[in-house]
């Protein structure tokens, strides 16, 4: 056998190993692997599945809260630290784009590490980063060489790395533990926590601003110190759900699929499946002999060979580009909803001075609650109802098609829709409708599909690549929104930006055609790899020399 395989076996067992070509034993282990996977795929929904959903979901709640709280907090920062009570274009862009840039790095890094080191070993580390970075933002200050906006931007980048890591880890863990018939609903339920995080950020903002009402109104307009309390509380409270979920993430078991296909320990994986499905727990005997099997291994050459085939590459490209196109609009609007609300007169107050500041902050908070309740949250849960019956691909196609039409109407009709207060209500309705079909559409499916369609040894890496493509779209959208929106006057170009969003939604229709329908199919079937004979041999220790 090759020297590299011998060295790998030495590392696995602590003695000189050789691959034992025992055909009968290999067939037995191959059948045992398929039987164990079938047990997971056919399992009834249990308390353990609910636990996985909640543990992963609380992370997404925290992610969404931290990402979208800056939407309101940036306005507060402008009142306190901005010239003429507003952040300049670069400052506003910096605090909003730092997190998506961090997401991109975190998704690639943690996606790869979860395939190399294991899902369990990495799960919880990303949440620690989120907690530290959130707390760091809340206590940020300035000094002779570093301004507070610069410090916040650094912390938000670090926050983004942690949030980015949550995407591939939570998606892959929930998909690998789920039964085939309920996998879509389990992953959608995990992702739907994002809507509640978005809603909670706006609700907490409203509560804080209302609590500080008298103090804000009585502040000197030139020194709104109590608004400084507001943004720090709004951001800082975001670390609480993360702290609650941390213990459960650190104690979640390794997925049997990783143990079986990456660590190549079929016996341990089979035992884990029995324990997890029966009791929700797991046990690894440190004294037990480790018997590893010969199966496809993750290497750079194997990665290039697998994705070098068109039938595999087109799935990765379709998943990645669909997420890219979606996030152009999702984050282009989501991180700037306060600007859009102010532009149509919903967030502005005619009152001068500190009273006007209070009313503007309150209006923007209420406006964001309306957007969340009116479109975001219902969209997630309607997707939950149909994801395993209608399927991922039809929902994504429908979503991109409807969004194309909505953004065309909102973009080309922008001047008319924002001309009067009555017309602005129609604009808000269409805005909520776009939020609804983003979530009952590609925002949900672009998260689910990459967690299903790739082999176990590359599932987290490929999900990270797809998610990072989405965040690249978010960064481009954010930079573009900041640079374009004031062409022709303050916020005068927003209508044309909506037209650009319509174009990207149209391209998403075509990229969706590249992905397979995953409803009702096992993860192994979707991997495009032959499962019979997947285990081709076994490795056993020889006596030491």
XYZ file of C-alpha atoms in Angstrom:
545
model
C 0.000 0.000 0.000
C 1.006 3.640 -0.456
C 3.304 5.106 2.169
C 0.903 7.965 2.731
C -1.861 5.531 3.715
C 0.460 3.748 6.122
C 1.448 7.027 7.756
C -2.223 8.031 8.003
C -3.051 4.720 9.652
C -0.180 5.118 12.115
C -1.642 8.427 13.160
C -5.115 6.891 13.579
C -4.128 3.890 15.672
C -0.770 4.697 17.191
C 0.897 1.657 15.514
C 1.927 0.600 12.030
C -1.296 -0.149 10.106
C -2.130 -1.683 6.809
C -5.301 -1.737 4.786
C -6.795 -5.182 5.048
C -8.563 -6.187 1.828
C -11.062 -8.470 3.463
C -13.982 -8.352 1.066
C -16.486 -9.961 3.427
C -15.663 -7.624 6.344
C -15.796 -4.615 4.037
C -19.244 -5.622 2.774
C -20.472 -6.061 6.318
C -19.228 -2.618 7.340
C -20.651 -1.077 4.171
C -24.053 -2.591 4.906
C -23.797 -1.547 8.537
C -23.086 2.040 7.434
C -26.088 2.135 5.123
C -28.332 0.583 7.765
C -27.215 3.156 10.344
C -27.833 6.026 7.919
C -31.266 4.623 7.103
C -32.033 4.607 10.827
C -31.295 8.347 10.999
C -33.223 9.057 7.784
C -36.326 7.182 8.974
C -36.306 8.286 12.623
C -39.449 9.797 14.113
C -39.260 13.378 15.348
C -38.025 13.344 18.945
C -37.042 15.581 21.827
C -33.457 15.422 20.573
C -34.485 16.896 17.205
C -36.344 19.687 19.018
C -33.222 20.327 21.114
C -31.041 20.578 17.990
C -33.560 23.005 16.477
C -33.595 25.249 19.546
C -29.839 25.172 20.168
C -29.079 26.031 16.534
C -32.004 28.448 16.306
C -30.994 30.566 19.305
C -27.714 31.186 17.519
C -29.558 32.497 14.474
C -31.758 34.627 16.723
C -28.576 36.195 18.131
C -27.058 36.554 14.661
C -30.061 38.406 13.260
C -30.420 40.588 16.343
C -26.778 41.662 16.173
C -26.771 42.175 12.402
C -29.963 44.207 12.134
C -29.757 46.122 15.425
C -27.101 48.287 13.762
C -29.801 49.414 11.354
C -31.319 51.456 14.210
C -28.148 51.902 16.268
C -26.399 53.681 13.387
C -29.002 56.448 13.592
C -28.379 56.713 17.349
C -24.621 56.829 16.715
C -25.195 59.659 14.276
C -27.084 61.710 16.874
C -24.281 61.258 19.413
C -21.057 61.209 17.366
C -21.963 62.432 13.881
C -21.407 65.849 12.418
C -24.763 67.632 12.250
C -26.223 64.671 14.158
C -25.703 62.137 11.374
C -22.913 59.773 10.399
C -21.204 60.624 7.148
C -21.421 58.168 4.237
C -18.161 56.382 5.059
C -18.967 56.023 8.757
C -22.461 54.687 8.082
C -21.075 52.305 5.468
C -18.286 51.151 7.796
C -20.508 50.144 10.722
C -22.941 48.351 8.400
C -20.545 46.600 6.016
C -18.000 45.414 8.610
C -20.228 42.546 9.777
C -20.969 41.117 6.287
C -17.237 41.230 5.493
C -16.544 39.353 8.726
C -19.342 36.912 7.799
C -17.573 36.101 4.553
C -14.319 35.185 6.310
C -16.110 33.303 9.099
C -18.187 31.221 6.703
C -15.160 30.106 4.710
C -12.984 29.470 7.777
C -15.474 27.675 10.006
C -16.977 25.799 7.054
C -13.562 24.313 6.275
C -12.642 23.679 9.920
C -15.907 21.841 10.588
C -15.041 19.377 7.818
C -11.470 18.974 9.065
C -11.839 18.973 12.859
C -15.492 18.073 13.290
C -18.816 19.819 13.785
C -18.854 19.312 17.551
C -15.312 20.578 18.083
C -16.069 23.894 16.361
C -19.671 24.375 17.560
C -19.757 26.936 20.343
C -16.468 28.636 19.445
C -18.262 30.881 16.966
C -20.810 31.754 19.667
C -18.008 32.740 22.059
C -16.679 35.124 19.402
C -20.168 36.623 18.978
C -20.597 37.145 22.739
C -17.192 38.796 23.201
C -17.561 41.025 20.134
C -21.079 42.111 21.089
C -19.981 43.055 24.586
C -16.908 44.791 23.154
C -19.067 47.009 20.951
C -21.269 48.017 23.846
C -18.347 49.308 25.930
C -16.403 50.875 23.044
C -14.808 54.257 23.607
C -12.471 56.608 21.813
C -8.905 57.739 22.344
C -6.343 60.120 20.831
C -5.596 57.752 17.930
C -8.808 55.733 17.545
C -12.305 57.152 17.273
C -15.300 55.283 18.623
C -16.717 54.626 15.150
C -13.433 52.967 14.162
C -13.500 50.826 17.304
C -17.090 49.758 16.613
C -16.180 48.836 13.034
C -13.374 46.548 14.284
C -15.664 44.870 16.815
C -18.373 44.411 14.188
C -15.904 42.720 11.861
C -14.973 40.276 14.649
C -18.683 39.804 15.360
C -19.162 39.004 11.687
C -16.536 36.257 11.784
C -18.445 34.540 14.607
C -21.821 34.978 12.915
C -20.354 33.676 9.662
C -19.204 30.510 11.403
C -22.734 29.871 12.629
C -24.150 29.462 9.117
C -22.375 26.283 7.918
C -22.206 24.737 11.387
C -25.889 25.110 12.257
C -27.050 24.162 8.758
C -24.924 21.020 8.561
C -25.587 19.848 12.128
C -29.359 20.214 11.725
C -29.374 18.525 8.288
C -27.163 15.599 9.364
C -29.284 14.794 12.417
C -32.654 15.240 10.671
C -34.897 12.558 9.230
C -35.399 12.795 5.476
C -39.133 13.569 5.550
C -38.785 16.407 8.102
C -35.322 17.740 7.223
C -36.650 20.779 5.374
C -38.939 21.809 8.218
C -36.230 21.307 10.844
C -33.745 23.474 8.920
C -36.427 26.087 8.180
C -37.388 26.234 11.856
C -33.726 26.828 12.738
C -33.415 29.595 10.161
C -36.779 31.139 11.111
C -35.288 32.262 14.420
C -33.627 34.938 12.303
C -36.992 36.657 11.853
C -37.581 36.776 15.611
C -34.075 38.188 16.082
C -34.829 40.963 13.607
C -38.156 41.686 15.302
C -36.590 41.627 18.774
C -33.929 44.165 17.790
C -36.655 46.625 16.787
C -38.790 45.812 19.847
C -35.879 46.219 22.279
C -35.035 49.520 20.589
C -38.608 50.719 21.080
C -38.578 49.681 24.761
C -35.228 51.367 25.432
C -36.138 54.584 23.614
C -39.490 54.711 25.440
C -37.768 54.104 28.793
C -35.388 57.000 28.138
C -38.087 59.264 26.691
C -37.996 62.003 29.342
C -34.217 62.007 29.606
C -33.763 62.216 25.826
C -36.291 65.054 25.558
C -34.566 66.949 28.396
C -31.076 66.448 26.907
C -29.248 69.374 25.422
C -29.610 68.931 21.649
C -25.884 69.513 21.248
C -25.063 66.695 23.710
C -27.543 63.800 23.511
C -25.828 61.689 26.167
C -28.863 59.514 26.906
C -29.040 58.415 23.266
C -25.528 57.094 23.932
C -27.009 54.882 26.669
C -29.674 53.685 24.230
C -27.406 52.337 21.502
C -25.070 50.672 24.020
C -27.973 48.865 25.669
C -29.502 47.927 22.315
C -26.267 46.337 21.077
C -25.121 44.891 24.406
C -28.350 43.015 25.166
C -27.710 40.970 22.039
C -25.175 38.782 23.841
C -27.705 37.421 26.392
C -29.323 34.711 24.200
C -25.850 33.659 23.081
C -24.741 33.144 26.676
C -27.859 31.043 27.342
C -27.213 28.782 24.325
C -23.445 28.379 24.794
C -23.496 25.406 27.178
C -25.882 23.430 24.977
C -23.753 24.038 21.894
C -20.597 22.869 23.645
C -22.309 19.645 24.749
C -24.086 18.680 21.525
C -22.883 15.304 20.163
C -20.854 14.882 17.004
C -23.014 14.040 13.994
C -22.904 10.314 13.164
C -22.327 11.144 9.511
C -19.064 12.961 10.320
C -17.931 10.141 12.606
C -18.771 7.587 9.934
C -17.605 9.248 6.707
C -14.826 11.614 7.795
C -13.386 9.947 10.890
C -14.257 6.612 9.165
C -15.314 5.023 12.452
C -18.462 3.098 11.505
C -18.738 1.234 14.810
C -18.704 4.416 16.923
C -21.159 6.144 14.585
C -23.585 3.216 14.784
C -23.415 3.315 18.576
C -23.925 7.099 18.570
C -27.053 6.744 16.438
C -28.567 4.222 18.821
C -27.794 6.366 21.866
C -28.874 9.691 20.354
C -32.169 8.393 19.015
C -32.944 6.504 22.229
C -31.765 8.918 24.929
C -30.560 12.092 23.197
C -27.076 11.504 24.654
C -23.852 9.930 23.483
C -20.854 8.152 24.965
C -17.338 7.555 23.654
C -15.376 4.812 25.403
C -11.741 5.991 25.555
C -10.583 2.395 26.061
C -12.399 0.975 23.046
C -10.297 -0.070 20.051
C -10.828 2.244 17.082
C -11.565 0.395 13.857
C -11.368 2.662 10.830
C -12.593 1.842 7.360
C -11.230 2.636 3.943
C -13.531 5.199 2.319
C -13.169 8.375 0.222
C -11.069 10.948 2.085
C -11.162 14.720 1.863
C -8.037 15.926 0.071
C -7.330 18.831 -2.233
C -7.075 16.469 -5.199
C -10.317 14.702 -4.263
C -12.065 18.074 -3.861
C -10.935 19.181 -7.334
C -11.919 15.833 -8.826
C -15.379 15.880 -7.259
C -16.253 19.472 -8.136
C -14.411 19.240 -11.445
C -17.338 17.193 -12.725
C -20.037 19.406 -14.243
C -22.873 17.608 -12.438
C -21.276 18.550 -9.101
C -19.857 21.960 -9.997
C -23.161 23.238 -11.372
C -24.816 22.497 -8.022
C -22.139 24.439 -6.114
C -22.312 27.329 -8.587
C -26.128 27.359 -8.572
C -26.285 27.362 -4.770
C -23.568 30.025 -4.446
C -24.871 32.395 -7.114
C -28.486 32.092 -5.958
C -27.394 33.152 -2.460
C -25.285 35.963 -3.951
C -28.219 37.326 -5.966
C -30.640 37.069 -3.043
C -28.377 38.860 -0.559
C -27.899 41.783 -2.954
C -31.494 42.741 -2.195
C -31.959 41.161 1.245
C -29.100 43.048 2.894
C -29.306 46.040 0.578
C -32.749 46.681 2.027
C -32.440 45.023 5.430
C -29.482 47.087 6.620
C -30.992 50.285 5.238
C -34.664 49.947 6.147
C -34.371 52.925 8.521
C -33.145 55.074 5.623
C -36.007 53.877 3.420
C -38.540 54.521 6.204
C -37.192 58.031 6.758
C -37.252 58.722 3.016
C -40.970 57.911 2.768
C -41.676 59.989 5.880
C -42.194 57.168 8.367
C -39.104 57.720 10.496
C -38.816 61.480 10.437
C -40.292 63.875 12.940
C -41.277 67.471 12.153
C -40.455 68.461 15.729
C -37.137 70.271 16.269
C -34.520 69.544 18.912
C -34.427 66.677 21.368
C -38.143 65.950 21.098
C -37.681 65.372 17.373
C -34.800 62.984 18.102
C -36.985 60.916 20.425
C -39.872 60.808 17.964
C -37.619 59.867 15.039
C -36.021 56.994 16.959
C -39.406 55.789 18.135
C -40.883 55.960 14.623
C -37.969 54.051 13.091
C -38.280 51.358 15.781
C -42.018 51.002 15.178
C -41.448 50.986 11.416
C -38.951 48.123 11.682
C -41.394 46.175 13.877
C -44.051 46.599 11.190
C -41.652 45.374 8.490
C -40.704 42.323 10.577
C -44.277 41.389 11.535
C -45.739 42.293 8.163
C -43.358 40.261 6.008
C -40.255 38.702 7.542
C -41.733 36.435 10.223
C -44.802 35.220 8.253
C -42.566 34.433 5.271
C -40.385 32.066 7.292
C -43.309 30.130 8.725
C -45.228 29.837 5.450
C -42.000 28.391 4.027
C -41.967 25.991 6.996
C -45.436 24.734 6.050
C -44.603 24.055 2.389
C -40.879 23.220 2.311
C -41.299 19.426 2.595
C -44.438 19.157 0.473
C -43.921 21.663 -2.322
C -40.125 21.372 -2.355
C -37.123 23.699 -2.205
C -36.668 24.384 -5.919
C -40.277 25.440 -6.704
C -40.299 27.769 -3.681
C -37.011 29.352 -4.740
C -38.171 29.793 -8.351
C -41.475 31.275 -7.209
C -39.697 33.620 -4.788
C -37.231 34.985 -7.317
C -40.023 35.463 -9.889
C -42.321 37.366 -7.537
C -39.426 39.453 -6.179
C -38.435 40.429 -9.717
C -41.957 41.739 -10.309
C -42.149 43.513 -6.927
C -38.838 45.323 -7.330
C -39.779 46.387 -10.856
C -42.986 47.942 -9.511
C -41.260 49.525 -6.491
C -38.326 50.781 -8.562
C -40.046 52.210 -11.633
C -42.993 53.451 -9.572
C -40.867 54.816 -6.721
C -41.555 58.529 -7.306
C -45.293 58.000 -7.563
C -45.403 55.627 -4.598
C -43.579 58.082 -2.319
C -45.243 61.270 -3.524
C -47.948 61.430 -0.833
C -48.478 59.942 2.617
C -51.284 57.714 1.279
C -49.089 56.416 -1.536
C -46.281 55.777 0.955
C -48.530 53.287 2.725
C -48.710 51.326 -0.525
C -44.922 51.432 -0.729
C -44.663 50.029 2.814
C -47.123 47.286 1.826
C -45.014 46.344 -1.201
C -41.873 46.485 0.969
C -43.459 44.048 3.445
C -44.547 41.847 0.552
C -40.952 41.730 -0.723
C -39.795 40.718 2.776
C -42.439 37.993 2.798
C -41.381 36.496 -0.544
C -37.718 36.740 0.314
C -38.349 34.426 3.255
C -41.086 32.362 1.616
C -38.582 32.009 -1.157
C -34.830 32.168 -1.725
C -33.707 33.488 1.671
C -34.829 30.214 3.268
C -34.007 27.813 0.439
C -30.500 29.178 -0.224
C -29.699 28.296 3.404
C -31.223 24.809 3.232
C -30.064 23.442 -0.124
C -26.265 23.801 0.427
C -26.680 21.851 3.677
C -28.124 18.904 1.749
C -26.546 18.496 -1.692
C -22.848 17.870 -0.985
C -20.923 14.831 0.348
C -20.387 14.721 4.105
C -16.649 15.320 3.822
C -17.264 18.607 1.926
C -20.740 19.547 3.138
C -19.679 22.258 5.590
C -16.973 23.653 3.295
C -19.356 23.914 0.346
C -22.076 25.448 2.513
C -19.498 27.981 3.707
C -18.571 28.799 0.089
C -22.233 29.283 -0.825
C -22.918 31.427 2.244
C -19.778 33.495 1.655
C -20.967 34.160 -1.889
C -24.141 35.541 -0.364
C -22.212 37.824 1.953
C -20.120 39.024 -0.980
C -23.430 40.091 -2.489
C -24.363 41.783 0.795
C -21.088 43.726 0.819
C -21.519 44.813 -2.808
C -25.110 45.845 -2.102
C -24.131 47.819 0.974
C -21.270 49.640 -0.742
C -23.439 50.266 -3.792
C -26.366 51.529 -1.715
C -24.109 53.921 0.208
C -22.427 55.272 -2.941
C -25.472 55.488 -5.176
C -28.408 56.515 -2.990
C -27.573 60.250 -2.926
C -26.993 60.675 -6.665
C -29.187 63.581 -7.728
C -29.905 64.585 -4.123
C -30.385 62.995 -0.703
C -31.820 59.483 -1.177
C -32.962 60.385 -4.708
C -31.448 57.286 -6.326
C -33.224 54.690 -4.152
C -35.795 53.973 -6.866
C -33.051 53.076 -9.344
C -31.365 50.885 -6.717
C -34.616 48.914 -6.471
C -34.513 48.477 -10.246
C -30.990 47.032 -9.916
C -32.293 44.632 -7.270
C -34.954 43.493 -9.773
C -32.218 42.564 -12.261
C -30.414 40.373 -9.724
C -33.669 38.666 -8.744
C -34.157 37.844 -12.428
C -30.702 36.245 -12.643
C -31.536 34.177 -9.558
C -34.289 32.443 -11.526
C -31.720 31.022 -13.937
C -29.199 29.962 -11.270
C -31.998 28.092 -9.473
C -32.358 25.846 -12.520
C -28.882 24.440 -11.766
C -29.761 22.992 -8.361
C -31.572 19.672 -7.809
C -34.796 19.175 -5.896
C -33.809 17.776 -2.503
C -37.271 17.035 -1.058
C -37.647 13.452 0.125
C -34.099 12.394 -0.816
C -31.382 11.253 1.565
C -28.195 13.254 1.938
C -26.211 10.349 0.509
C -28.443 10.142 -2.556
C -27.995 13.884 -3.118
C -24.196 13.638 -2.870
C -23.900 12.162 -6.398
C -21.712 9.362 -5.062
C -22.246 5.605 -5.290
C -23.251 4.382 -1.839
C -23.013 0.660 -2.408
C -19.359 -0.152 -1.878
C -18.646 3.254 -0.315
C -16.651 1.353 2.330
C -14.078 -0.537 0.267
C -11.940 -2.016 3.000
C -10.930 -1.774 6.607
C -7.833 -0.731 8.488
C -6.525 -2.742 11.408
C -3.378 -2.447 13.507
C -0.546 -4.922 13.055
C 1.748 -5.945 15.852
C 4.364 -3.321 16.638
C 7.792 -3.782 15.095
